[in-house]
Coordinates of N, CA and C and ligand atoms in Angstrom, one line a residue:
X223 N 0.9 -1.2 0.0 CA 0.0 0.0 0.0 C 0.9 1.2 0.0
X224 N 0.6 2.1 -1.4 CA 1.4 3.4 -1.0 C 0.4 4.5 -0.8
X225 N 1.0 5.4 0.5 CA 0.3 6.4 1.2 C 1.1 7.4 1.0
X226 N -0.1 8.4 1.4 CA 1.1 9.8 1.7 C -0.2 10.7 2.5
X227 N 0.5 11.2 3.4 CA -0.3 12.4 4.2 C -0.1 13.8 3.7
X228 N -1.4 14.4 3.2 CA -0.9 15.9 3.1 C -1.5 16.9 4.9
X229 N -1.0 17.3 4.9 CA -1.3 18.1 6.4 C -1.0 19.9 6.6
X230 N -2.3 20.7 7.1 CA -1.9 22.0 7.4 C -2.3 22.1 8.9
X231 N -1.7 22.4 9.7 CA -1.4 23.1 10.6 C -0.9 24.4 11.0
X232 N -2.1 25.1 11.6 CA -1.0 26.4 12.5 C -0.3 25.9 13.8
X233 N -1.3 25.1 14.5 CA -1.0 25.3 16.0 C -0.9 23.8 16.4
X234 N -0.5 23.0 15.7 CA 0.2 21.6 15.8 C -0.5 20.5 16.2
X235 N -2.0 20.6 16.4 CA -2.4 19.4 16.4 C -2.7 18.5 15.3
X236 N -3.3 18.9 14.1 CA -3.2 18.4 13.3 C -2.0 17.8 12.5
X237 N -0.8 18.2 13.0 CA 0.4 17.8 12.5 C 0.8 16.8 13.6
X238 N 0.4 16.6 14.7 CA 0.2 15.8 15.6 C 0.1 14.4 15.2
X239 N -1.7 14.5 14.9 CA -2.1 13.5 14.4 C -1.4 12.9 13.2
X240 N -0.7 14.1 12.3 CA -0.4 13.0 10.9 C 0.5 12.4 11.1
X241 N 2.1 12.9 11.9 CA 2.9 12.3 12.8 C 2.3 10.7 13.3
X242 N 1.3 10.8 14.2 CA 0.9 9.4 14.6 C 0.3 8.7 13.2
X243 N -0.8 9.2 12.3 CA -0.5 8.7 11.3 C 0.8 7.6 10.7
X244 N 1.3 8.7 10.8 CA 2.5 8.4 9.8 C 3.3 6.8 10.4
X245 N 3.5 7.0 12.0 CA 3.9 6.3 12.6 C 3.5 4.5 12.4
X246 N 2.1 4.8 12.5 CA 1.6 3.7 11.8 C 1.1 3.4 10.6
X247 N 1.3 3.7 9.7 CA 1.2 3.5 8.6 C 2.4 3.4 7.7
X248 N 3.2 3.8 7.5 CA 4.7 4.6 7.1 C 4.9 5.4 5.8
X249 N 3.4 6.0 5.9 CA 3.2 7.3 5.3 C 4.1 8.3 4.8
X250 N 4.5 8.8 4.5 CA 5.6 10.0 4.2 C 3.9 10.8 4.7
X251 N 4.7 12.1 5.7 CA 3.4 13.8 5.9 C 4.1 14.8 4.9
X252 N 3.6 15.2 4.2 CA 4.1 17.2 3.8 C 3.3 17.9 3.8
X253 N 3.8 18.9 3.9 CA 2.6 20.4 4.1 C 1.9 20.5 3.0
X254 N 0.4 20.4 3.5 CA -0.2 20.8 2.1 C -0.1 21.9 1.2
X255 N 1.0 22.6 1.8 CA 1.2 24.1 0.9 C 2.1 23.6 -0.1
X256 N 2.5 22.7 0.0 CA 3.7 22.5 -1.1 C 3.5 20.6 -1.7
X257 N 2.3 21.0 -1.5 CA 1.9 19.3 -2.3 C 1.3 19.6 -3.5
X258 N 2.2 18.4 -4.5 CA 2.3 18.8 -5.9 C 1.6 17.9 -6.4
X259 N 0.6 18.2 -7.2 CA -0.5 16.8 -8.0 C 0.4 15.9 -8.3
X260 N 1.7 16.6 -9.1 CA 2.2 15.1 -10.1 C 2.5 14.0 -9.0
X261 N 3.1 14.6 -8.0 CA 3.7 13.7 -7.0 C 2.4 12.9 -6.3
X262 N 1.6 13.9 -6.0 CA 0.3 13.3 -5.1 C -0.3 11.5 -5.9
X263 N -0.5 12.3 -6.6 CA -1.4 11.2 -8.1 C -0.7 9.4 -7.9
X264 N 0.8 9.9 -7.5 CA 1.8 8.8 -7.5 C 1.4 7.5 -6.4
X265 N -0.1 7.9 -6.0 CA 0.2 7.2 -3.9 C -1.4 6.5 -4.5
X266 N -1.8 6.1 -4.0 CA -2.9 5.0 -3.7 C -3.7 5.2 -2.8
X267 N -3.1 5.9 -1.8 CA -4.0 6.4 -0.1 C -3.6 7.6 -0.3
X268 N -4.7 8.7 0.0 CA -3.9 10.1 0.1 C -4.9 10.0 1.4
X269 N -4.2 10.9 2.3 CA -4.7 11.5 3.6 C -5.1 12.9 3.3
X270 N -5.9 13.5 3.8 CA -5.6 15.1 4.2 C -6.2 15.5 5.5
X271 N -5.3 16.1 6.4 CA -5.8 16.4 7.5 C -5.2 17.9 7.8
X272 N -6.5 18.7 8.4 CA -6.4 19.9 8.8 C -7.1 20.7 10.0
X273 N -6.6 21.6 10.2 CA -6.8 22.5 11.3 C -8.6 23.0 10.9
X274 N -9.5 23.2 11.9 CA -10.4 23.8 11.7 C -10.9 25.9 12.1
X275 N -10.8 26.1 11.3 CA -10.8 27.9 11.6 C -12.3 28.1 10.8
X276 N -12.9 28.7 11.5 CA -14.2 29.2 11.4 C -14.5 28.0 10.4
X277 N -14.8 26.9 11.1 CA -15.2 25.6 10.1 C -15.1 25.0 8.7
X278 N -14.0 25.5 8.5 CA -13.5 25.5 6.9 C -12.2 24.5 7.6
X279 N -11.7 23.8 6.9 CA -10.9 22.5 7.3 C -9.6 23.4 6.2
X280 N -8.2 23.6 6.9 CA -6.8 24.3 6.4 C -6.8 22.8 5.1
X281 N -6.5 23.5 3.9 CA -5.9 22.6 3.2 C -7.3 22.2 1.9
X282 N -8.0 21.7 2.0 CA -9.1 21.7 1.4 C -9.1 21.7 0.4
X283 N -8.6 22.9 0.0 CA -8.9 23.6 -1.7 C -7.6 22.8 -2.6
X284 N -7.0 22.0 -1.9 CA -6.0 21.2 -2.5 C -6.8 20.4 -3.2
X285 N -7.8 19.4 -2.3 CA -8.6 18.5 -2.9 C -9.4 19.0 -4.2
X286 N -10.0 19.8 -3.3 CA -11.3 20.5 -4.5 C -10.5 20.8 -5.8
X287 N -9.4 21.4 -6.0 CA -8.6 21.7 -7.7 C -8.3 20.7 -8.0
X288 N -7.9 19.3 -7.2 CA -7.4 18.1 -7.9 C -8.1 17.0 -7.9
X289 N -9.4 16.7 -7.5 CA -10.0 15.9 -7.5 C -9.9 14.6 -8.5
X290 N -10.2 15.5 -10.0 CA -10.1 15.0 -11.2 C -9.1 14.1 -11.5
X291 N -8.0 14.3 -11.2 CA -6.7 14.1 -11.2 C -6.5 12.6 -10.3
X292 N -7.4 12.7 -9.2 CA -7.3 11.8 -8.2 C -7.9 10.6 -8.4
X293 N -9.0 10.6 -8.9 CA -9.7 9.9 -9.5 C -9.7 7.8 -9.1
X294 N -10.5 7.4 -8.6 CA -9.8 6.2 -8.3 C -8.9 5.2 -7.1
X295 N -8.8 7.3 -6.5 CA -7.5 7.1 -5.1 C -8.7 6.8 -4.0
X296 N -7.8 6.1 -3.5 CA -8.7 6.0 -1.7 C -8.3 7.1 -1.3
X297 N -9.0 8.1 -0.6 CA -9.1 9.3 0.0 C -9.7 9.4 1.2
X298 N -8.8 10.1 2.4 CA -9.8 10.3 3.6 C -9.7 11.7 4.0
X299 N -9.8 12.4 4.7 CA -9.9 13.4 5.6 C -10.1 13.1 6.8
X300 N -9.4 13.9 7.6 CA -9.3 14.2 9.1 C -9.3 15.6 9.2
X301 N -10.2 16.0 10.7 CA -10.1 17.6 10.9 C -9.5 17.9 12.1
X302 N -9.3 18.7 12.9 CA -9.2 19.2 14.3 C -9.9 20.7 14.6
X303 N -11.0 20.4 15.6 CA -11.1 21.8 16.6 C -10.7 22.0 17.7
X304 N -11.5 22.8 18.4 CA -11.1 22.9 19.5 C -12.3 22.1 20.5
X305 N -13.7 22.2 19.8 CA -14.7 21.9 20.3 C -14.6 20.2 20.5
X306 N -15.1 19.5 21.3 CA -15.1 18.1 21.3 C -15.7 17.3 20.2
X307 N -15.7 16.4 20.2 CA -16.7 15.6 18.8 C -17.8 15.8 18.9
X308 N -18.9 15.9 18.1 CA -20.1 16.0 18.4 C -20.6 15.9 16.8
X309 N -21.7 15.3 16.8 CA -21.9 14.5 15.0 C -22.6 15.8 14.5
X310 N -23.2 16.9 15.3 CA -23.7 18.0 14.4 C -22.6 19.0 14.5
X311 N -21.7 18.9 14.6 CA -20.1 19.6 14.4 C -19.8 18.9 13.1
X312 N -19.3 17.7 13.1 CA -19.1 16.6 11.8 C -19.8 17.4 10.8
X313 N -21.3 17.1 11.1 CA -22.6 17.8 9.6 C -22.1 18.7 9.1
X314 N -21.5 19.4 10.3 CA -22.1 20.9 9.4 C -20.6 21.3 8.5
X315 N -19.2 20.5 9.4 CA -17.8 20.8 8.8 C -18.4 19.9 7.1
X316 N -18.9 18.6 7.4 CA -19.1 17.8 5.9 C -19.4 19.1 5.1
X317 N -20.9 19.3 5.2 CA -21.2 20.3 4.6 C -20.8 21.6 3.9
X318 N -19.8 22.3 5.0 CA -18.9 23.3 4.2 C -18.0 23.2 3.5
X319 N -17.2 21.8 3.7 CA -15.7 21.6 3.2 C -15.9 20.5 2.0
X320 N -16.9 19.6 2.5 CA -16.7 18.4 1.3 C -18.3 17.9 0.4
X321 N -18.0 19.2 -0.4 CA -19.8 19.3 -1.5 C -19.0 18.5 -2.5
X322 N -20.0 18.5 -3.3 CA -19.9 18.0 -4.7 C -19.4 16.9 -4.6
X323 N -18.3 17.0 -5.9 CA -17.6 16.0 -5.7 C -16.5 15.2 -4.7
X324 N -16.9 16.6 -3.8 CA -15.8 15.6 -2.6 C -17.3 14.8 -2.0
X325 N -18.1 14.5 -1.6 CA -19.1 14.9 -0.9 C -19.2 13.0 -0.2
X326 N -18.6 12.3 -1.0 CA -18.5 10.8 -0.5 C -17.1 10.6 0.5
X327 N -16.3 11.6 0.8 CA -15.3 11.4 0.8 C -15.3 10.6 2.6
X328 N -14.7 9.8 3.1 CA -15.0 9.8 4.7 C -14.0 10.9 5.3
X329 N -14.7 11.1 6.4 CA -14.5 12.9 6.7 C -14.2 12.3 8.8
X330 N -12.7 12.0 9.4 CA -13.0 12.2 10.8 C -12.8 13.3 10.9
X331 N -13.4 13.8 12.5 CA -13.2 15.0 13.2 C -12.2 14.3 14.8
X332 N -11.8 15.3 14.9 CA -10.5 15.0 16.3 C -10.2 16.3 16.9
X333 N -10.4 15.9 18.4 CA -10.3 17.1 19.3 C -8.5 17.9 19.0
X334 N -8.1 18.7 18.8 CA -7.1 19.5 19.2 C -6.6 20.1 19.7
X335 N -5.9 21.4 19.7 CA -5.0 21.7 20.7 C -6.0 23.4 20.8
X336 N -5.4 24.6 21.9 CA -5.7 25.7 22.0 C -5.0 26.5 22.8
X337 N -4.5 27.4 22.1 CA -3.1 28.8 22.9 C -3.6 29.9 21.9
X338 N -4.6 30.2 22.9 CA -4.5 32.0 22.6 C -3.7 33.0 22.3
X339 N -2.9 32.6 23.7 CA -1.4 33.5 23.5 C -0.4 33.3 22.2
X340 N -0.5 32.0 22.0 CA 0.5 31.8 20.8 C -0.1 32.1 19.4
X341 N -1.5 32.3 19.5 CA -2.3 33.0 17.7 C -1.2 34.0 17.7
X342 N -1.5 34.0 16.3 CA -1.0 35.3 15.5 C -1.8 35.9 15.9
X343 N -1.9 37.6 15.4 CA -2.4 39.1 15.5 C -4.1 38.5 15.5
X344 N -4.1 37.6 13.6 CA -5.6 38.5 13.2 C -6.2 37.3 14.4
X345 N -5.7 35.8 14.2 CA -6.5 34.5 14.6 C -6.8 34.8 16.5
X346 N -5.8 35.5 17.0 CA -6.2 35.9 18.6 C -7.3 36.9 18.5
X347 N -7.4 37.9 18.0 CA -8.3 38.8 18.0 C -9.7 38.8 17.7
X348 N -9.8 37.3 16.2 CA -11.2 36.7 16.2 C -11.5 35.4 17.8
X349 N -10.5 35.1 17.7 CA -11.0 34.2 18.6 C -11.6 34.6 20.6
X350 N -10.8 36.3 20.5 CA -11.1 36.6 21.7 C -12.6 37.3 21.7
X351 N -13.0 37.7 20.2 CA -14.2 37.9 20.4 C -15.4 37.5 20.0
X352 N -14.8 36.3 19.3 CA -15.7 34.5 19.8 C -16.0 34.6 21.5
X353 N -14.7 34.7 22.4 CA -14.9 34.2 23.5 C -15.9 35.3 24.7
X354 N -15.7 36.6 23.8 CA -16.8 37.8 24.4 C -17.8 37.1 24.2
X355 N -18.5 36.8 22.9 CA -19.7 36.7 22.3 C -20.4 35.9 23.0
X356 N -19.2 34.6 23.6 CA -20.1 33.6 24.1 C -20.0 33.9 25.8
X357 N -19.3 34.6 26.4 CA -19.3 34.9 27.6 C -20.8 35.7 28.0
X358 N -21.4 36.4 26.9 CA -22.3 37.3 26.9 C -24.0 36.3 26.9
X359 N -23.1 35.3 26.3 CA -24.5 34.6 26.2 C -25.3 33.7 27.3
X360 N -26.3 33.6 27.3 CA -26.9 32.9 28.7 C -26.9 31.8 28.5
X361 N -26.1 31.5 30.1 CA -24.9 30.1 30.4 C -26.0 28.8 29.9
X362 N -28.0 29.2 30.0 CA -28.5 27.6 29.8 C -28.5 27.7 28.6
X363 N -28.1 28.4 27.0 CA -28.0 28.5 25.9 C -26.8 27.8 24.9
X364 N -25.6 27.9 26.4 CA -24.7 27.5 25.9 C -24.3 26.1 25.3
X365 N -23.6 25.4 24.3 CA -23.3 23.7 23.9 C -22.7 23.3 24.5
X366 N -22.7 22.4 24.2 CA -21.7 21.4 24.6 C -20.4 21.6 23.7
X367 N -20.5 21.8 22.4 CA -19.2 22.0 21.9 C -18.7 23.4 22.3
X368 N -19.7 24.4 22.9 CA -18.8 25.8 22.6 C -18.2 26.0 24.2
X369 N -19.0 25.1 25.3 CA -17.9 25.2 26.7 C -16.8 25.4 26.6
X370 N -16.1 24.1 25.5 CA -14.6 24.5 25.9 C -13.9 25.8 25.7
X371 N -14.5 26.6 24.8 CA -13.7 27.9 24.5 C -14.2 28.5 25.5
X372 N -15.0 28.8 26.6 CA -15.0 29.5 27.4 C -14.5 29.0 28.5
X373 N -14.0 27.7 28.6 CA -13.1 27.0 29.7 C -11.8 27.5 29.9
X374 N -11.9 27.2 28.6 CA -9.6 27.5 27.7 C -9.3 29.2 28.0
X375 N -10.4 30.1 27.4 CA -10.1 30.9 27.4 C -8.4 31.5 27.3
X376 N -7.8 31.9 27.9 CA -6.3 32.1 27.5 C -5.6 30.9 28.1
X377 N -5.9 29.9 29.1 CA -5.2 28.3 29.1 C -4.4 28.0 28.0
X378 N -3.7 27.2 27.9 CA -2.8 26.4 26.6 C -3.6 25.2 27.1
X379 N -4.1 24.5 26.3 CA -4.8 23.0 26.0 C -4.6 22.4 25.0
X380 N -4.3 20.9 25.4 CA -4.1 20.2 24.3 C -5.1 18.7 24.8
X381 N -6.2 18.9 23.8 CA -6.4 17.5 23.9 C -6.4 16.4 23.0
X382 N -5.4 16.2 22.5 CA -5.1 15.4 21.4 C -5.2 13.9 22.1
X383 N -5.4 12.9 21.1 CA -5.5 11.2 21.8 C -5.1 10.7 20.6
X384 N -4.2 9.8 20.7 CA -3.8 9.0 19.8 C -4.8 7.9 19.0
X385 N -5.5 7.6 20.3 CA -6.5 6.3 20.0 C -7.6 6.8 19.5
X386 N -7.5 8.2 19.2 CA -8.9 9.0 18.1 C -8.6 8.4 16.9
X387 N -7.7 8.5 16.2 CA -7.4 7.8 15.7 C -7.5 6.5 15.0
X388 N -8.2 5.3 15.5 CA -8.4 3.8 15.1 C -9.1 3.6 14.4
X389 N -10.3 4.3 14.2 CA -11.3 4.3 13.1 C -11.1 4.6 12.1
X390 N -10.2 5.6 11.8 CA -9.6 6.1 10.3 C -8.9 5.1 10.0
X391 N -7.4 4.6 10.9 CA -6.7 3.4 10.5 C -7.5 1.9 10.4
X392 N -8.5 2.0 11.0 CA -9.5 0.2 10.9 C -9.5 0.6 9.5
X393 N -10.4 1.8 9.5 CA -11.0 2.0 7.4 C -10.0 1.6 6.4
X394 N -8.8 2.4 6.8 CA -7.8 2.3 5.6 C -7.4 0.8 5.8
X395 N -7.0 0.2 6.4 CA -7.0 -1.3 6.6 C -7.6 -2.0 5.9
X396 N -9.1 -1.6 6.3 CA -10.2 -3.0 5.4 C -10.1 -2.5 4.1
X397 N -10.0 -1.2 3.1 CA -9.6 -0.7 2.3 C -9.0 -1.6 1.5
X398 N -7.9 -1.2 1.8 CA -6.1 -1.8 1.5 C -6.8 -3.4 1.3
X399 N -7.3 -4.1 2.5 CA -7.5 -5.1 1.9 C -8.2 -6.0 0.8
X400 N -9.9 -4.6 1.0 CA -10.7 -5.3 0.1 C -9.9 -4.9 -1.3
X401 N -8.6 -3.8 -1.4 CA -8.7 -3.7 -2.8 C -7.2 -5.1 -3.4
X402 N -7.0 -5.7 -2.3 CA -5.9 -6.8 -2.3 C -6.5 -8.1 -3.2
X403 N -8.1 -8.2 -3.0 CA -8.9 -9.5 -3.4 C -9.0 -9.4 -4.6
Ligands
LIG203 C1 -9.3 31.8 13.9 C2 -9.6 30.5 14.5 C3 -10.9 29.9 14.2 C4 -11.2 28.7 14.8 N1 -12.4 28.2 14.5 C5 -12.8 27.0 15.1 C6 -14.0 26.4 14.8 O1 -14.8 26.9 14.0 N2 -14.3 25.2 15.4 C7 -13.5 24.6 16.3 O2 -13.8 23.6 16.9 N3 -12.2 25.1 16.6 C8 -11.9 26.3 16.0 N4 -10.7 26.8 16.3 C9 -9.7 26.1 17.1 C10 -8.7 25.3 16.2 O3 -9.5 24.5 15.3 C11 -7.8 24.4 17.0 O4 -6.9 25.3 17.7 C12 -7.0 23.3 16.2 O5 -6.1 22.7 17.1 C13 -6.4 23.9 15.0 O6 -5.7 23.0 14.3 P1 -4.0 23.0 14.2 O7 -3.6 22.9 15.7 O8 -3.6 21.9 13.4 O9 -3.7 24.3 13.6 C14 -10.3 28.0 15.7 C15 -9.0 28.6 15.9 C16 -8.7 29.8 15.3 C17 -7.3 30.3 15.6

């Protein structure tokens, strides 16, 4: 089985995961900024895993220009937020990031990391007043996914798990094998 991870990351969880990826699998990761169709085309498994910012998954638009090109590949996606798992988190990321013809693609979501302090300028400044907006709002209104940003607040948190993970690796497995028969 030849694989390859493409991966964006700002703030390392996602690069995290493709790392553990990689580890089991023996994937080569590279940045999705610098992944090149000709090379991509060359693998059999492509991965893409990305950071989540205002629910648009980092990296994406890689898929969406090359799809065509891809044609035939086993394809997955993985995301990270900050919010916990929750299947109408999942919907709504499917929804924005993987239409058309991405739209079969299997899509996991995985908790990640969070350091306010370490955003850059613009990403601290949206996210501190994310954390007004929802400070403002009445506490029985609040989710379950949007607690944690009012928990973290300026905390450094990481909750990354390895074993989030096993479901994506079971798939590519039975994959790999049903395409062995
Ligand atoms: C500008 C910005 C927007 C974000 N939007 C979301 C979001 O919509 N949902 C979410 O769960 N987390 C959101 N986060 C948190 C990130 O998804 C989280 O930090 C994740 O670990 C990012 O992936 P990375 O560490 O690979 O960069 C946002 C963070 C930033 C900086």
């Amino acid at each position: 089985m030849k694989g390859i991870i493409l991966c964006r990351s700002k703030y390392g969880a996602s690069r995290k995961y493709a790392d553990w990826l990689s580890e089991e699998t023996g994937f080569k990761v590279i940045d999705t900024k610098n992944a090149d169709i000709k090379e991509v085309s060359g693998y059999d498994t492509i991965i893409l895993g990305g950071g989540v910012y205002a629910s648009a998954v980092a990296g994406i638009a890689f898929l969406k220009k090359n799809i065509d090109a891809l044609r035939g590949k086993k394809i997955y996606v993985y995301c990270c937020g900050a919010a916990p798992y929750d299947d109408e988190i999942l919907d709504i990321i499917k929804k924005k990031n993987l239409k058309d013809k991405l739209s079969g693609i299997p899509c996991f979501y995985y908790q990640g990391m969070w350091d306010l302090e370490g955003m850059n300028f613009a990403d601290k400044a949206m996210c501190k007043m994310y954390i007004k907006m929802l400070d403002k709002k009445d506490p029985s209104t609040i989710s379950a996914w949007e607690r944690p940003f009012l928990e973290a607040k300026d905390k450094k948190c990481d909750w990354t798990k390895k074993e989030y993970l096993t479901p994506l690796l079971e798939l590519i497995r039975k994959d790999a094998e049903n395409s062995d028969q």
